[in-house]
XYZ file of C-alpha atoms in Angstrom:
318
model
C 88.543 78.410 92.179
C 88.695 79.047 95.927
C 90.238 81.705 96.910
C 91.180 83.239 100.090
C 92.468 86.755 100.604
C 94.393 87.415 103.936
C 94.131 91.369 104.533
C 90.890 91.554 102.253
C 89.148 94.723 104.169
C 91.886 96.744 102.936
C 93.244 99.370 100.142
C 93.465 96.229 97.609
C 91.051 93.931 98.520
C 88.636 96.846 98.408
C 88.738 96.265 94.706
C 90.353 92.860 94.766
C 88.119 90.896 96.613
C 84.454 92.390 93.950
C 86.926 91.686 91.249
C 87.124 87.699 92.371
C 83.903 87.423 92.915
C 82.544 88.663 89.395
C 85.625 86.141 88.365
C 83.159 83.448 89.973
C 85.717 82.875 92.334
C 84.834 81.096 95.790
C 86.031 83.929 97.775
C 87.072 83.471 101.758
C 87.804 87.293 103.050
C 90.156 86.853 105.946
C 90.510 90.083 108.294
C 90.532 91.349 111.516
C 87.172 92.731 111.260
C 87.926 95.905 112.574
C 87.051 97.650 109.057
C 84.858 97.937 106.601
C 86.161 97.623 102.741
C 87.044 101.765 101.609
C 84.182 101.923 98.856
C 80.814 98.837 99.231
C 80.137 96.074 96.738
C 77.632 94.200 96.267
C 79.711 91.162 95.704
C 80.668 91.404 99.453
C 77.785 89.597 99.962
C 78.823 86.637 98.039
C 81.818 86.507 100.221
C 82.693 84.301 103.366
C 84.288 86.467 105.806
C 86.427 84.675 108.648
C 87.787 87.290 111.590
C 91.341 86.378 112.603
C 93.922 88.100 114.572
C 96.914 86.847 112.411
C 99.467 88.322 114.959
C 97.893 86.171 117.988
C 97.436 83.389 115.781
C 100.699 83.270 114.198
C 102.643 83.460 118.356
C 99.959 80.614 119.074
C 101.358 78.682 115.782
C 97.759 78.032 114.445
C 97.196 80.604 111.802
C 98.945 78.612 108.566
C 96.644 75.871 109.817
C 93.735 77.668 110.220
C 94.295 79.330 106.163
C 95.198 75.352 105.024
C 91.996 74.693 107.073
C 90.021 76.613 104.484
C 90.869 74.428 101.758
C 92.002 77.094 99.718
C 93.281 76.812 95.751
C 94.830 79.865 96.064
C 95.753 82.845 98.682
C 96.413 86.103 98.160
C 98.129 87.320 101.279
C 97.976 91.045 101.592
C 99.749 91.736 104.801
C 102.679 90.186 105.524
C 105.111 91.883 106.814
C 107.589 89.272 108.306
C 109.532 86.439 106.975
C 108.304 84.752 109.742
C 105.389 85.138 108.581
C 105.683 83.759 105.216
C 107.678 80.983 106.269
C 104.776 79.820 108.634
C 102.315 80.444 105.878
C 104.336 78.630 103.362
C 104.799 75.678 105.693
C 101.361 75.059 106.656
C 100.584 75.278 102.631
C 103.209 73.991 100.934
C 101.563 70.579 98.687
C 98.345 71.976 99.207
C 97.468 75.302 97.429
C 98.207 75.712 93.447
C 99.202 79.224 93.647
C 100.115 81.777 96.118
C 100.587 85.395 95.568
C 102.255 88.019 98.240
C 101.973 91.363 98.124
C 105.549 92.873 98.844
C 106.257 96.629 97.643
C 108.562 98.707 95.007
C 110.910 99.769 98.308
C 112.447 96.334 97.628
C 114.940 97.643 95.589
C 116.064 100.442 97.505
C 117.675 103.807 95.439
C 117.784 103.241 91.664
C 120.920 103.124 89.601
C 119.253 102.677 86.214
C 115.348 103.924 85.730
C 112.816 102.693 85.129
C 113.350 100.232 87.210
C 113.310 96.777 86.165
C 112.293 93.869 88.505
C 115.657 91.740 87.515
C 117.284 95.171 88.991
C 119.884 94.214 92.216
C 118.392 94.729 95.521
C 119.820 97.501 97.697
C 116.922 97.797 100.445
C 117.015 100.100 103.285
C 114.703 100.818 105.884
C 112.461 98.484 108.020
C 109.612 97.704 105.966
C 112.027 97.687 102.672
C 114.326 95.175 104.219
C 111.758 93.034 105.423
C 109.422 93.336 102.410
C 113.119 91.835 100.543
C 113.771 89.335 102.800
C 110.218 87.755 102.276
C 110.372 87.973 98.799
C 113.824 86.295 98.545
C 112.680 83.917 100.418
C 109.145 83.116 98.132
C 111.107 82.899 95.006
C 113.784 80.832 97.011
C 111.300 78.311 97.816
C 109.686 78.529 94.226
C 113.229 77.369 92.932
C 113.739 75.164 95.210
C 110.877 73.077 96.167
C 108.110 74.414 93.643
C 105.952 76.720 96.426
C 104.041 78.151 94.119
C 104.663 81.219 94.712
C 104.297 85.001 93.395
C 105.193 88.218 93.818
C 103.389 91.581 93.302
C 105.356 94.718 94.037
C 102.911 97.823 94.046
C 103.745 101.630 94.587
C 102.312 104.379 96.702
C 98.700 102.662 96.716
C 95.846 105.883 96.361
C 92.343 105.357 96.207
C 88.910 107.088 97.353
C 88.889 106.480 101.296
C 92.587 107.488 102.759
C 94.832 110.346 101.824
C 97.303 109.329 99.088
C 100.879 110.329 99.571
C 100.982 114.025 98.928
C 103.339 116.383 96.893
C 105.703 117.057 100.476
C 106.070 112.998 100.057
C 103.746 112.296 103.624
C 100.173 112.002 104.090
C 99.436 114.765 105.834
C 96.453 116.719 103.986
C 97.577 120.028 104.884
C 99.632 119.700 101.649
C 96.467 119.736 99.578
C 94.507 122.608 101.807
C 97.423 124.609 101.185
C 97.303 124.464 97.518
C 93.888 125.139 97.427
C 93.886 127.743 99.949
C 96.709 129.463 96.820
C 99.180 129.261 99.789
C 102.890 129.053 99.636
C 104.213 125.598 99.825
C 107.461 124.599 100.951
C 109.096 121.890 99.212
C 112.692 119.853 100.569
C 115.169 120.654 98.035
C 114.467 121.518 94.647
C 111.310 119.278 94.653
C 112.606 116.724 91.761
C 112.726 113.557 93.645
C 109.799 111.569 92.381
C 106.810 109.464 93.728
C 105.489 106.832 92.045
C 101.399 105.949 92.924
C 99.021 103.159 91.756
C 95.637 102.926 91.733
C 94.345 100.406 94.059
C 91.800 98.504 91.465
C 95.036 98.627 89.034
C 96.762 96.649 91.966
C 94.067 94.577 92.015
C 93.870 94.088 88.349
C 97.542 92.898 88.309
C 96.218 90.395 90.965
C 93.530 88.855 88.952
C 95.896 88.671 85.548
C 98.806 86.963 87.979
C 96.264 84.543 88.886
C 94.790 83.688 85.313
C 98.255 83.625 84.088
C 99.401 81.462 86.643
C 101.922 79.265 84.116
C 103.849 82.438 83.628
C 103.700 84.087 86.664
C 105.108 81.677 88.932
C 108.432 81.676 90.805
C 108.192 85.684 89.530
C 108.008 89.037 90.673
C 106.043 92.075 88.942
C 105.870 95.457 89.646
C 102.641 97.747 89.767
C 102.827 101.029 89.373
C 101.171 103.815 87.587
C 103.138 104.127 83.665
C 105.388 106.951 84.930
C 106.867 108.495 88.058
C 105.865 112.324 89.134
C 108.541 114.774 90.890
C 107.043 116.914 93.920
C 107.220 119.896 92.499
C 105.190 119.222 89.005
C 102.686 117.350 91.892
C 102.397 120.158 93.564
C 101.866 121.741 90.650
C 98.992 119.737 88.862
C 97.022 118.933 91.933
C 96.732 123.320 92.377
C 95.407 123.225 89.246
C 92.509 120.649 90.486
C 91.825 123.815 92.362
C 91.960 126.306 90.075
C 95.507 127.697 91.386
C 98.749 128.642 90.223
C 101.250 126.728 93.131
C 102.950 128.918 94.966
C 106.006 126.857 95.628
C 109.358 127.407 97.560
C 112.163 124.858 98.473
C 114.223 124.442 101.740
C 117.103 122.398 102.053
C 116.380 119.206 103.958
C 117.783 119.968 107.309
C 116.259 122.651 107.241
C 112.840 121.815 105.760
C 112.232 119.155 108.289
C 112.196 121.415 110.906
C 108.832 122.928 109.517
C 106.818 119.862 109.769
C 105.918 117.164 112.547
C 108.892 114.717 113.047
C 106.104 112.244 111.716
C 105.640 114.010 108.264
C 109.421 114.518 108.374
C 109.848 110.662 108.569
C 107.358 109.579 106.040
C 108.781 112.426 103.813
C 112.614 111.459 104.117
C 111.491 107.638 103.363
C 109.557 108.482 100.203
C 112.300 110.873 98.650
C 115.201 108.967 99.370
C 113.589 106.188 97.908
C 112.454 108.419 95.077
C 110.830 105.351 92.707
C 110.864 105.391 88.644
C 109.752 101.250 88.017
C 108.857 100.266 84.523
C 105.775 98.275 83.803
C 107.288 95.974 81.351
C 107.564 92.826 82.759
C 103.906 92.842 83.112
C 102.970 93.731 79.694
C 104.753 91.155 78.386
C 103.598 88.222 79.923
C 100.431 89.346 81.210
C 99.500 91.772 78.923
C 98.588 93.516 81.379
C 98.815 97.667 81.615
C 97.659 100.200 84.405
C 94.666 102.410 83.325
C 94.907 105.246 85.346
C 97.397 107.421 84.990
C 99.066 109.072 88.305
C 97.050 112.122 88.333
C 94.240 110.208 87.539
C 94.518 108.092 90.568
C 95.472 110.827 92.860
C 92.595 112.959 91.934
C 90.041 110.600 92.449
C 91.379 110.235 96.072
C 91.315 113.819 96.550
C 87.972 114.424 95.222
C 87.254 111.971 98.162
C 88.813 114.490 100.457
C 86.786 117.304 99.538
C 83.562 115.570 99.265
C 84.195 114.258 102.359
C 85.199 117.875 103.912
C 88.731 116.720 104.912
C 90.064 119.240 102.276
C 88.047 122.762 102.020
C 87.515 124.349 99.464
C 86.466 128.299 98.360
């Protein structure tokens, strides 16, 4: 099958785009070029790599062309971000692809009511890249009903892999958190540190990818979540990732007013969005008509990030 990946230099297509290729997949990488994927393949050099500037593309009204151009069977599009977007995609596509999978996000849904989280859960998005992430997928599944797009949704969590800081027990990704626990330093938490973060490994996003793909008779007109099998809270975070260092956390908690006023207004941002957010989504959905199951756990996935970050010198250790 040919397949082409739109955003494929990135946290997913880092593992995705290998994963295709030892498939047998026909793989088109379509990027910006500005990057190089987080962790080399091999199989990158089985790949045809096209450099596009989507957002220049899309204002000219070329890019959906240029995609159908590449007579894809399917496209994995990693970074959309607009309904625009997707609806200029989707027309330039429509009657020519046999599947299409989009990459939205578990913010789609917004605080829970019931947890885990299902994916036939109400949506209740707030936020910019929540509300727009729901308005595309409405959309997708709209036009799956409707007209038979062939479309499909992947909702993953906090994405962590080797190569970028994952989101860190003070819910930002600022690795100060992480010094600071391995420095045995005292660590302010907001609150009482029990609103939860919910990670996934990247390759386990990329997994969920491939079995949407195979399983395309089941999977379309659907959304799945990906996320690790269970949510953490900040403070047993902050808690396990001290032990990586061989500490006891030293933890105390500020209210949020005033706990905000200890960090950048950037961290404070990133931080308020994560906690009042605070995901718990179940996996079901996607072990029961996929059969498909994470493998690494959330620790497991955060650790292998941060072992990044101290091989790499970005967190110091004794």
């Amino acid at each position: 099958m040919r397949v082409v990946v739109i955003g494929a230099s990135g946290h997913i297509g880092t593992y995705l785009v290998p994963r295709l290729v030892e498939a047998g997949h026909d793989v088109v990488a379509v990027s910006r070029g500005t990057r190089r994927p987080y962790t080399p393949h091999g199989a990158w050099q089985r790949v045809t790599t096209v450099t596009a500037d989507r957002a220049a593309e899309e204002a000219a009204g070329t890019f959906g062309d240029r995609v159908a151009g590449l007579e894809p069977d399917a496209v994995i599009d990693l970074i959309c971000f607009e309904e625009s977007s997707a609806r200029h995609l989707a027309d330039a596509l429509a009657g020519r692809i046999r599947h299409f999978l989009h990459c939205g996000t578990v913010w789609v849904h917004g605080p829970s009511v019931h947890v885990p989280t299902t994916e036939d859960a109400p949506r209740r998005p707030f936020g910019d890249y929540g509300v727009k992430k729901a308005a595309i997928e409405a959309y997708l599944l709209d036009r799956a009903q409707r007209d038979g797009f062939p479309a499909t949704v992947i909702h993953p969590g906090h994405i962590v892999g080797p190569g970028w800081v994952p989101v860190t027990p003070a819910g930002n990704v600022n690795p100060v958190t992480f010094q600071i626990l391995a420095d045995g330093g005292e660590l302010a938490l907001p609150n009482l540190g029990l609103e939860t973060l919910q990670h996934v490994h990247a390759d386990d996003v990329a997994r969920l990818f491939m079995a949407a793909l195979a399983g395309r008779s089941v999977t379309l007109g659907e959304a799945f979540h990906c996320v690790a099998d269970s949510a953490v809270t900040l403070r047993g975070y902050a808690e396990t990732a001290a032990g990586w260092f061989g500490r006891e956390a030293r933890l105390s908690f500020l209210p949020w007013e005033r706990w905000k006023e200890t960090v950048s207004a950037e961290d404070a941002d990133a931080t308020w969005d994560h906690i009042a957010h605070s995901p718990h989504c179940g996996m079901e959905k996607a072990a029961r008509l996929l059969g498909f199951r994470p493998r690494y756990s959330p620790f497991e996935a955060i650790r292998e990030s941060v072992d990044r970050l101290v091989g790499e010198g970005v967190v110091k250790t004794r």
